[in-house]
PDB file of N, CA and C in Angstrom:
ATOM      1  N   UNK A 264      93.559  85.521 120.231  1.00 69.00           N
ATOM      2  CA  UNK A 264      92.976  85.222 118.945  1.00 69.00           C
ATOM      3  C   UNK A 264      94.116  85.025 117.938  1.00 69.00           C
ATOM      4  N   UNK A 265      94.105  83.792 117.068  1.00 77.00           N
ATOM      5  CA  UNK A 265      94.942  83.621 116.400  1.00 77.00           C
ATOM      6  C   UNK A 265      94.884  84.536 114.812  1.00 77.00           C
ATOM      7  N   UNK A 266      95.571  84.253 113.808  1.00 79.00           N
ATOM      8  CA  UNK A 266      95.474  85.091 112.642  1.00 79.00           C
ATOM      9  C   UNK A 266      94.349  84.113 111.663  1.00 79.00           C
ATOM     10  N   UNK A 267      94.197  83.034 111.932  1.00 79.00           N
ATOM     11  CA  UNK A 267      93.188  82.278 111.165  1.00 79.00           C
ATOM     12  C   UNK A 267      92.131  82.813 111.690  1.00 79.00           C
ATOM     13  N   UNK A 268      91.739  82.913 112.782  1.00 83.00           N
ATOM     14  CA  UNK A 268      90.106  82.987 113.513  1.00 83.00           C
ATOM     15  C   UNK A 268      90.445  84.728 113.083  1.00 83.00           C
ATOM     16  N   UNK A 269      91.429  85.613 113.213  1.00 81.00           N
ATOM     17  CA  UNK A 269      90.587  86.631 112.820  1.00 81.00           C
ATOM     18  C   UNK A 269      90.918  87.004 111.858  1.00 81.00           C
ATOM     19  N   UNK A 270      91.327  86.304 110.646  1.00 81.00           N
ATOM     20  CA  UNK A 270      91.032  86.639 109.165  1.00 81.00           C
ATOM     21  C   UNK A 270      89.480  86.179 108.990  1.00 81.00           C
ATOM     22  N   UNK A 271      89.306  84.890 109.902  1.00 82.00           N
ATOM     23  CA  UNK A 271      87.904  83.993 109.428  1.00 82.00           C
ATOM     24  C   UNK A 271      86.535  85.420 109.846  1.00 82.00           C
ATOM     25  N   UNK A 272      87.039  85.780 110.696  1.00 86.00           N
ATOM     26  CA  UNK A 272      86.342  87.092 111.672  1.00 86.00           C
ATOM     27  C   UNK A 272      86.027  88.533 111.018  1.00 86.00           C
ATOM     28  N   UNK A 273      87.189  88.778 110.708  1.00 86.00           N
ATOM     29  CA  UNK A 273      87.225  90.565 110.335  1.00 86.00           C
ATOM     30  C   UNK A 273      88.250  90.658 108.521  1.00 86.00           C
ATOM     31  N   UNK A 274      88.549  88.991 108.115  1.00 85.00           N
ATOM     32  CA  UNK A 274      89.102  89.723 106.803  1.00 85.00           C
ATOM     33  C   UNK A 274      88.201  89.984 105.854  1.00 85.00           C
ATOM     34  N   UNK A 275      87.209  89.112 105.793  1.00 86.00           N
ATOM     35  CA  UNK A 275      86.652  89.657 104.597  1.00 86.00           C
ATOM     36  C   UNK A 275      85.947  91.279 104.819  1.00 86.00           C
ATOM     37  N   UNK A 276      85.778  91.934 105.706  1.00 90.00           N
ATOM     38  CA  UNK A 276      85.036  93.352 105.774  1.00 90.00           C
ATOM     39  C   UNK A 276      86.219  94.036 105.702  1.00 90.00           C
ATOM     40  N   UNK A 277      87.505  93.562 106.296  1.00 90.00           N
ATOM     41  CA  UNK A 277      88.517  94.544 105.828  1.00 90.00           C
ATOM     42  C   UNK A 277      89.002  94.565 103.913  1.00 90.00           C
ATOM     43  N   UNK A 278      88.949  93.512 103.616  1.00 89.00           N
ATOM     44  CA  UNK A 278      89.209  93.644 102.086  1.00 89.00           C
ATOM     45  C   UNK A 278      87.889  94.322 101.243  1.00 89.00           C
ATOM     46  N   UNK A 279      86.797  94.299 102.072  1.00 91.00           N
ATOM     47  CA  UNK A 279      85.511  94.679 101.358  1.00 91.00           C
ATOM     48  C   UNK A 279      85.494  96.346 101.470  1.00 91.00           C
ATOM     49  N   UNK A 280      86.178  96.508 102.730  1.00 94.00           N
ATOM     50  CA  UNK A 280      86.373  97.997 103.274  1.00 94.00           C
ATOM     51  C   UNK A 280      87.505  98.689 102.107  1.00 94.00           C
ATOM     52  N   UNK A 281      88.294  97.570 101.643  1.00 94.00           N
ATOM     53  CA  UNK A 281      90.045  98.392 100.977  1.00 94.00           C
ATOM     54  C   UNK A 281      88.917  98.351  99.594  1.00 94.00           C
ATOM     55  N   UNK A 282      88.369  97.655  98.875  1.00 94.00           N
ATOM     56  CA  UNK A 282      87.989  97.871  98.140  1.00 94.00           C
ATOM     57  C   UNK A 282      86.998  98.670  97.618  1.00 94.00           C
ATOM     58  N   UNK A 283      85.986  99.099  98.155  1.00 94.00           N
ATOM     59  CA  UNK A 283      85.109 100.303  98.803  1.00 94.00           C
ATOM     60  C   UNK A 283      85.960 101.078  98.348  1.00 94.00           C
ATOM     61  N   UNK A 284      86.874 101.578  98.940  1.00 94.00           N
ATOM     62  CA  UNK A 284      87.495 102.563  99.459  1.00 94.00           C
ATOM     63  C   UNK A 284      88.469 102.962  97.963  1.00 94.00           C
ATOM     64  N   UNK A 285      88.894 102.329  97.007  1.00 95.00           N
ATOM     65  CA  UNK A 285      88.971 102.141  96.190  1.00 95.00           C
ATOM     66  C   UNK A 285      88.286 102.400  94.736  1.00 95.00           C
ATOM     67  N   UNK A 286      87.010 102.039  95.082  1.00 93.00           N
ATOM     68  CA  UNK A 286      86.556 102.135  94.161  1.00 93.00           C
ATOM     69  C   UNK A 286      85.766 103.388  94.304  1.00 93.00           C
ATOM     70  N   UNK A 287      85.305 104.336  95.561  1.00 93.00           N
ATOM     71  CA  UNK A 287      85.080 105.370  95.572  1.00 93.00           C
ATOM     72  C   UNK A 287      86.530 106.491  95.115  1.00 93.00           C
ATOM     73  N   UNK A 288      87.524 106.028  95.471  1.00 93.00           N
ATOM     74  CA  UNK A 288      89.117 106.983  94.687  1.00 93.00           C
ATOM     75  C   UNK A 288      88.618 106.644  92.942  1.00 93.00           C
ATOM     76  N   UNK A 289      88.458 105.761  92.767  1.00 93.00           N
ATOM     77  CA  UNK A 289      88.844 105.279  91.379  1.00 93.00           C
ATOM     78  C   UNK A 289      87.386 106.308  90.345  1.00 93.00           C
ATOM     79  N   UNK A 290      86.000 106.447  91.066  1.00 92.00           N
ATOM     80  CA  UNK A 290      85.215 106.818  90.655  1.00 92.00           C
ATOM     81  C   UNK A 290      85.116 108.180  91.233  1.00 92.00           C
ATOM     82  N   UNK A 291      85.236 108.565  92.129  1.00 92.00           N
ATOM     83  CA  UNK A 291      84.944 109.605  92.723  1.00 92.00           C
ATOM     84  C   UNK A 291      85.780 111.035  92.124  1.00 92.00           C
ATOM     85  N   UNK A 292      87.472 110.629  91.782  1.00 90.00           N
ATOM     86  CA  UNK A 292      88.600 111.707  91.537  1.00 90.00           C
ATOM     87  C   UNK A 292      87.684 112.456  89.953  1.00 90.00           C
ATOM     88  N   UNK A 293      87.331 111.342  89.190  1.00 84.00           N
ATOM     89  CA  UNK A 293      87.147 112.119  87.940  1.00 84.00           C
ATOM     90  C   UNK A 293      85.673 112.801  88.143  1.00 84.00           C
ATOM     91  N   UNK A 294      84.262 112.515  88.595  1.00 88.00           N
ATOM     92  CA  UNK A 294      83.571 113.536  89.071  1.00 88.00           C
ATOM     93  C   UNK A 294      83.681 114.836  89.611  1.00 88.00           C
ATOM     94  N   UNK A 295      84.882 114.402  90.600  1.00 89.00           N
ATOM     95  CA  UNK A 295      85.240 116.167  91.186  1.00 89.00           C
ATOM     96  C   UNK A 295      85.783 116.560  90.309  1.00 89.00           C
ATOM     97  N   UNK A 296      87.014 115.942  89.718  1.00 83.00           N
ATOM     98  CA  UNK A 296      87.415 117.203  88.329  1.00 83.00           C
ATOM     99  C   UNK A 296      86.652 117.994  87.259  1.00 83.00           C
ATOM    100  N   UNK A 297      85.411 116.732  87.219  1.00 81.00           N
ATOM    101  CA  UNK A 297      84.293 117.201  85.999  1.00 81.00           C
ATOM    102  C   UNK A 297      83.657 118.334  86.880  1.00 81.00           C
ATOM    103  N   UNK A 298      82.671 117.910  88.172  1.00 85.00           N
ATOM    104  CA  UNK A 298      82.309 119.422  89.046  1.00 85.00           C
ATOM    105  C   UNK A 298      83.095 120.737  89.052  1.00 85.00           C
ATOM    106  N   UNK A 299      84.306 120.556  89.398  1.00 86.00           N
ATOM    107  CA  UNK A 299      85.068 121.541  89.552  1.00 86.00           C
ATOM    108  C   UNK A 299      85.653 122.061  88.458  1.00 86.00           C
ATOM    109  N   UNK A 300      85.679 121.576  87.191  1.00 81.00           N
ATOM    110  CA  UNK A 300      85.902 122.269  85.725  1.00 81.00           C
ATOM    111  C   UNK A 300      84.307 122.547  85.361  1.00 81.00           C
ATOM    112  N   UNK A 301      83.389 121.852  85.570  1.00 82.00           N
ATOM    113  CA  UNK A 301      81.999 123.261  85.716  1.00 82.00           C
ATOM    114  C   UNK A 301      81.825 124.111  85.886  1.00 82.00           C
ATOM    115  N   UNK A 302      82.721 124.529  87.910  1.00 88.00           N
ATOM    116  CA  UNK A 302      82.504 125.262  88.446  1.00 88.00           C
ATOM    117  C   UNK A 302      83.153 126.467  87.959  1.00 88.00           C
ATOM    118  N   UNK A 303      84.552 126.104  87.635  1.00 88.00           N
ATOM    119  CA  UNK A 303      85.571 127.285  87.540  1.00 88.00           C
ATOM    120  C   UNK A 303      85.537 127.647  85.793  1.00 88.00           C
ATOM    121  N   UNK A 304      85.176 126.704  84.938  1.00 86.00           N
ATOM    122  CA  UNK A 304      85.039 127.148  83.102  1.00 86.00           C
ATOM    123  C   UNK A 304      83.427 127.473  82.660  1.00 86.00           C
ATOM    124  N   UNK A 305      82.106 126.904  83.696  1.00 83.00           N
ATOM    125  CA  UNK A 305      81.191 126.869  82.890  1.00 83.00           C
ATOM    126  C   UNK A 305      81.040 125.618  82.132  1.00 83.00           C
ATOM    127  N   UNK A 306      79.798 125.750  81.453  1.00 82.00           N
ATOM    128  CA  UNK A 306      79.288 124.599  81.116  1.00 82.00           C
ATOM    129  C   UNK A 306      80.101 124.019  79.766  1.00 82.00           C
ATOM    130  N   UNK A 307      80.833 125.306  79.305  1.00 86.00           N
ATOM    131  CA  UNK A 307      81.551 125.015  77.681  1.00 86.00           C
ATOM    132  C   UNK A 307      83.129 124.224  78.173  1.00 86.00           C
ATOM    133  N   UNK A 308      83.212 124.382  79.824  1.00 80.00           N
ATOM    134  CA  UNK A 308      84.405 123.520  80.218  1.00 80.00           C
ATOM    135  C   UNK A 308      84.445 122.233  80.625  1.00 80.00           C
ATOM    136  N   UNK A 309      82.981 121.873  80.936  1.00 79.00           N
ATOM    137  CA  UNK A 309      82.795 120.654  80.691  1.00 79.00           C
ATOM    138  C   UNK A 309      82.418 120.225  79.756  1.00 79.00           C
ATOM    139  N   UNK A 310      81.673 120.622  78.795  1.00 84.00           N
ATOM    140  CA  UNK A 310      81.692 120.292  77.299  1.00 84.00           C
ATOM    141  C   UNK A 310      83.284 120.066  76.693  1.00 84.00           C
ATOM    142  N   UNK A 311      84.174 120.428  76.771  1.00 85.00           N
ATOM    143  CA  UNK A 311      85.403 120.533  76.468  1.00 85.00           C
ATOM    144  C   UNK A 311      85.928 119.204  77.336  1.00 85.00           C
ATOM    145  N   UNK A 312      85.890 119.375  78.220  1.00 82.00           N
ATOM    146  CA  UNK A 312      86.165 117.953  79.307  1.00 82.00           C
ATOM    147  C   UNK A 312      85.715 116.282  78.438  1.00 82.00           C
ATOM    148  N   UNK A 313      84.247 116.183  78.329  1.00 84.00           N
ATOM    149  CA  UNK A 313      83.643 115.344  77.683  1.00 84.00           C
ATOM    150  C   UNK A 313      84.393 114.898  76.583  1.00 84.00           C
ATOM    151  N   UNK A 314      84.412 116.055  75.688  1.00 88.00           N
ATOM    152  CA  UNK A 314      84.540 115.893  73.910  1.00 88.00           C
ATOM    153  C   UNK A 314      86.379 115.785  74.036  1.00 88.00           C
ATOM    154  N   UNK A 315      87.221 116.084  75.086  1.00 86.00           N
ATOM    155  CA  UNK A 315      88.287 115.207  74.940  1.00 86.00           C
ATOM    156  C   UNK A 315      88.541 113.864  75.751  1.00 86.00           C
ATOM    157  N   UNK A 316      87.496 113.646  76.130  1.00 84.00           N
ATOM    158  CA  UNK A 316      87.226 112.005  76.598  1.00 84.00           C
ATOM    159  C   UNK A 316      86.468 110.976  75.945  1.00 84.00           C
ATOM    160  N   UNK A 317      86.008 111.483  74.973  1.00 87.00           N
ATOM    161  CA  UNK A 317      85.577 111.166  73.843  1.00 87.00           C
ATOM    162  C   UNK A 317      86.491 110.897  72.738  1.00 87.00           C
ATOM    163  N   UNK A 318      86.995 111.749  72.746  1.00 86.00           N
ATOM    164  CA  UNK A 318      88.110 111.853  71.746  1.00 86.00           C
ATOM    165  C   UNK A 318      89.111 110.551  72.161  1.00 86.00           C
ATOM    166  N   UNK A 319      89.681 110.559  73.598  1.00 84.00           N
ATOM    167  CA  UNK A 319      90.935 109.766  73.877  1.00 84.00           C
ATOM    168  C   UNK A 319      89.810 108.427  73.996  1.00 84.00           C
ATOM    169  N   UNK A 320      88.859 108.082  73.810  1.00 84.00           N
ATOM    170  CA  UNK A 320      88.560 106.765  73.885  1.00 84.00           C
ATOM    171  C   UNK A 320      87.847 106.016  73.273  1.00 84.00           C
ATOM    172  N   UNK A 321      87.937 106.690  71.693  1.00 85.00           N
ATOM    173  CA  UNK A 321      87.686 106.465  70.136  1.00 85.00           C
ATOM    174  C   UNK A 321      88.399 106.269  69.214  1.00 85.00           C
ATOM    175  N   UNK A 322      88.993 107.709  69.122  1.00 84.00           N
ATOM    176  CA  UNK A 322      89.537 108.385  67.893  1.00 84.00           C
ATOM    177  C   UNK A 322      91.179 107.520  68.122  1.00 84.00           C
ATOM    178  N   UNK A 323      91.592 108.557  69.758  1.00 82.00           N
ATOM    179  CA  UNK A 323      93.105 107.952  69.680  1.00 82.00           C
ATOM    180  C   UNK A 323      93.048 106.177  70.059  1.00 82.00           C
ATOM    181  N   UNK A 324      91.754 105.648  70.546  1.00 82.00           N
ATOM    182  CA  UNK A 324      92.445 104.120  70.654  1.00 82.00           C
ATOM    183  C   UNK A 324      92.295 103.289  69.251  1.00 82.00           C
ATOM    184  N   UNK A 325      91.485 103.756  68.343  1.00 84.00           N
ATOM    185  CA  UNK A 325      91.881 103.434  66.909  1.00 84.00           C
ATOM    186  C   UNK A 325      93.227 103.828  66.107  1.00 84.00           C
ATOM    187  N   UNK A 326      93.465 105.305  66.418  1.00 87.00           N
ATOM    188  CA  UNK A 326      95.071 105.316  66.066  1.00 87.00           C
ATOM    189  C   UNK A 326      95.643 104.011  66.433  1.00 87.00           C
ATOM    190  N   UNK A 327      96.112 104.692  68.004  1.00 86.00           N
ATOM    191  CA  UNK A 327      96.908 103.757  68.549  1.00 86.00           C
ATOM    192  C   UNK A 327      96.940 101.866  68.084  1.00 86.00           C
ATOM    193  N   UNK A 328      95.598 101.576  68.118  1.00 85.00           N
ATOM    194  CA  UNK A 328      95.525 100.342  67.617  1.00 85.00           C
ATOM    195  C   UNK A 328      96.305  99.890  66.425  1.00 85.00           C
ATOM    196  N   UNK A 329      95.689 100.654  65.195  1.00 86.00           N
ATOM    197  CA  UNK A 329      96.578 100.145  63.949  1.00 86.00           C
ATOM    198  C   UNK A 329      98.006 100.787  64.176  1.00 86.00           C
ATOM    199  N   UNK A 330      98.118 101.337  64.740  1.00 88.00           N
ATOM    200  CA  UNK A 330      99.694 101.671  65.058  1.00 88.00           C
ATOM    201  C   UNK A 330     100.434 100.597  65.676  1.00 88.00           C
ATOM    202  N   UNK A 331     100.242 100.064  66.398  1.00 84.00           N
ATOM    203  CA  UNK A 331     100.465  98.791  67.355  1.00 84.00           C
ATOM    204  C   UNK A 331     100.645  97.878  66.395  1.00 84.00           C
ATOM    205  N   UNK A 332      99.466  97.330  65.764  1.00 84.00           N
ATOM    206  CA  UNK A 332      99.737  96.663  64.472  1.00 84.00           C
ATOM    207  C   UNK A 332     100.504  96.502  63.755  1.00 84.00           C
ATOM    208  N   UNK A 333     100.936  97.553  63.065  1.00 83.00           N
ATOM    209  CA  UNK A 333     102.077  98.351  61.788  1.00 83.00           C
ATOM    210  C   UNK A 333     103.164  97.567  62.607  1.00 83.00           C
ATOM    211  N   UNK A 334     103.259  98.050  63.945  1.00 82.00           N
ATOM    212  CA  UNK A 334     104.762  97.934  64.142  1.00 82.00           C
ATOM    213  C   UNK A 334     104.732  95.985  64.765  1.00 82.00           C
ATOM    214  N   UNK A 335     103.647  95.638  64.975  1.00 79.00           N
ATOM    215  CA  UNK A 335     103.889  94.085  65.330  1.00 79.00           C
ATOM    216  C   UNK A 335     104.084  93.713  63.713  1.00 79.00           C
ATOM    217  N   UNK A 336     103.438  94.005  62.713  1.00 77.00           N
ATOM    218  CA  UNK A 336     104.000  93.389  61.757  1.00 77.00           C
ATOM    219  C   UNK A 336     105.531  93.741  60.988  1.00 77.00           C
ATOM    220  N   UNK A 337     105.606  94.297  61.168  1.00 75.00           N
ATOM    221  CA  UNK A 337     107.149  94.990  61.047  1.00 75.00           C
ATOM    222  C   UNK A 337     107.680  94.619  62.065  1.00 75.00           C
ATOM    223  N   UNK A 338     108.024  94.314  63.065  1.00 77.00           N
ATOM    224  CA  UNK A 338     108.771  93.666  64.006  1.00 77.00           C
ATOM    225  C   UNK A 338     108.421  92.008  64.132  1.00 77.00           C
ATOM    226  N   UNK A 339     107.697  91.864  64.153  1.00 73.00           N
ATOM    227  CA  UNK A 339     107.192  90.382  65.107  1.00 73.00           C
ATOM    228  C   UNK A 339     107.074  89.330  63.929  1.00 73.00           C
ATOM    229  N   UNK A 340     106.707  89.974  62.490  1.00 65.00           N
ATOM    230  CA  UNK A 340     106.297  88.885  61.400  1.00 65.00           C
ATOM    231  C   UNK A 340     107.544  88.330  60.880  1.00 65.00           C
ATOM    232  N   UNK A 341     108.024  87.204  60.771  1.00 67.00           N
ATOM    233  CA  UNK A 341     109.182  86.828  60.140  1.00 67.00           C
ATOM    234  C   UNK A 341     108.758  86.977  58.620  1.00 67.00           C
ATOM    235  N   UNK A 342     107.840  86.636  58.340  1.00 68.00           N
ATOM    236  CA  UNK A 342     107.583  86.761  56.543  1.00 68.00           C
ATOM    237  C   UNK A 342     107.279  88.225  55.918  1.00 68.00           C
ATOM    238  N   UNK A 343     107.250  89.018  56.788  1.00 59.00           N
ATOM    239  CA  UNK A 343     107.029  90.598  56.670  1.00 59.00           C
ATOM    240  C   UNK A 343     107.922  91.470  55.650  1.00 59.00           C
ATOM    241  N   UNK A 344     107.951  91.451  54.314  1.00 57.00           N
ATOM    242  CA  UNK A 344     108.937  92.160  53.480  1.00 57.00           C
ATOM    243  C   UNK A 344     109.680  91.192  53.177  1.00 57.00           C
ATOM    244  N   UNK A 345     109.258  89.734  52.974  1.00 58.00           N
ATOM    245  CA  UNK A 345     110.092  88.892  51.619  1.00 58.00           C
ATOM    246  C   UNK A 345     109.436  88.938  50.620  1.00 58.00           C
ATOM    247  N   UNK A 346     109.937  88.426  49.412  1.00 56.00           N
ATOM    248  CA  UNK A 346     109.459  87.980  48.246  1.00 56.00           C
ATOM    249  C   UNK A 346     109.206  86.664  48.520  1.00 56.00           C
ATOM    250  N   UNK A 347     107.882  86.000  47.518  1.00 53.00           N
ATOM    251  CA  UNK A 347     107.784  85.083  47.927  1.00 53.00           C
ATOM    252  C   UNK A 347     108.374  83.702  47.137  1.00 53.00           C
TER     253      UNK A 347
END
């Protein structure tokens, strides 16, 4: 069997398999941390879990944003701090 006939054969279930496989790591790691900070803090440790994932994907990506900003215009603007 050549590598054409068995990519034509078995690649797509192997890339369907890597990706699977993938996307259960990618989804799966932060559930067990959330279970297992249940298990070992109680319910106020996943409350705590939440409300700083909340936090990092509000609060700090609005920081961060106009921060990013500030400094593209201060770096990147050529007309940034002339007179006109």
């Amino acid at each position: 069997m050549d590598f054409d006939l068995f990519m034509e054969r078995y690649g797509y279930k192997i890339l369907l398999a890597l990706f699977v496989g993938i996307a259960i790591v990618v989804v799966g790691i932060p559930i067990v941390g959330f279970v297992l900070s249940v298990k070992t803090m109680g319910y106020v440790g996943g409350a705590m879990l939440i409300a700083v994932l909340v936090y990092a994907f509000v609060v700090n990506r609005r920081v961060m944003d106009s921060y990013a900003e500030a400094q593209g215009k201060y770096f990147y603007d050529p007309k940034y701090g002339r007179k006109r």
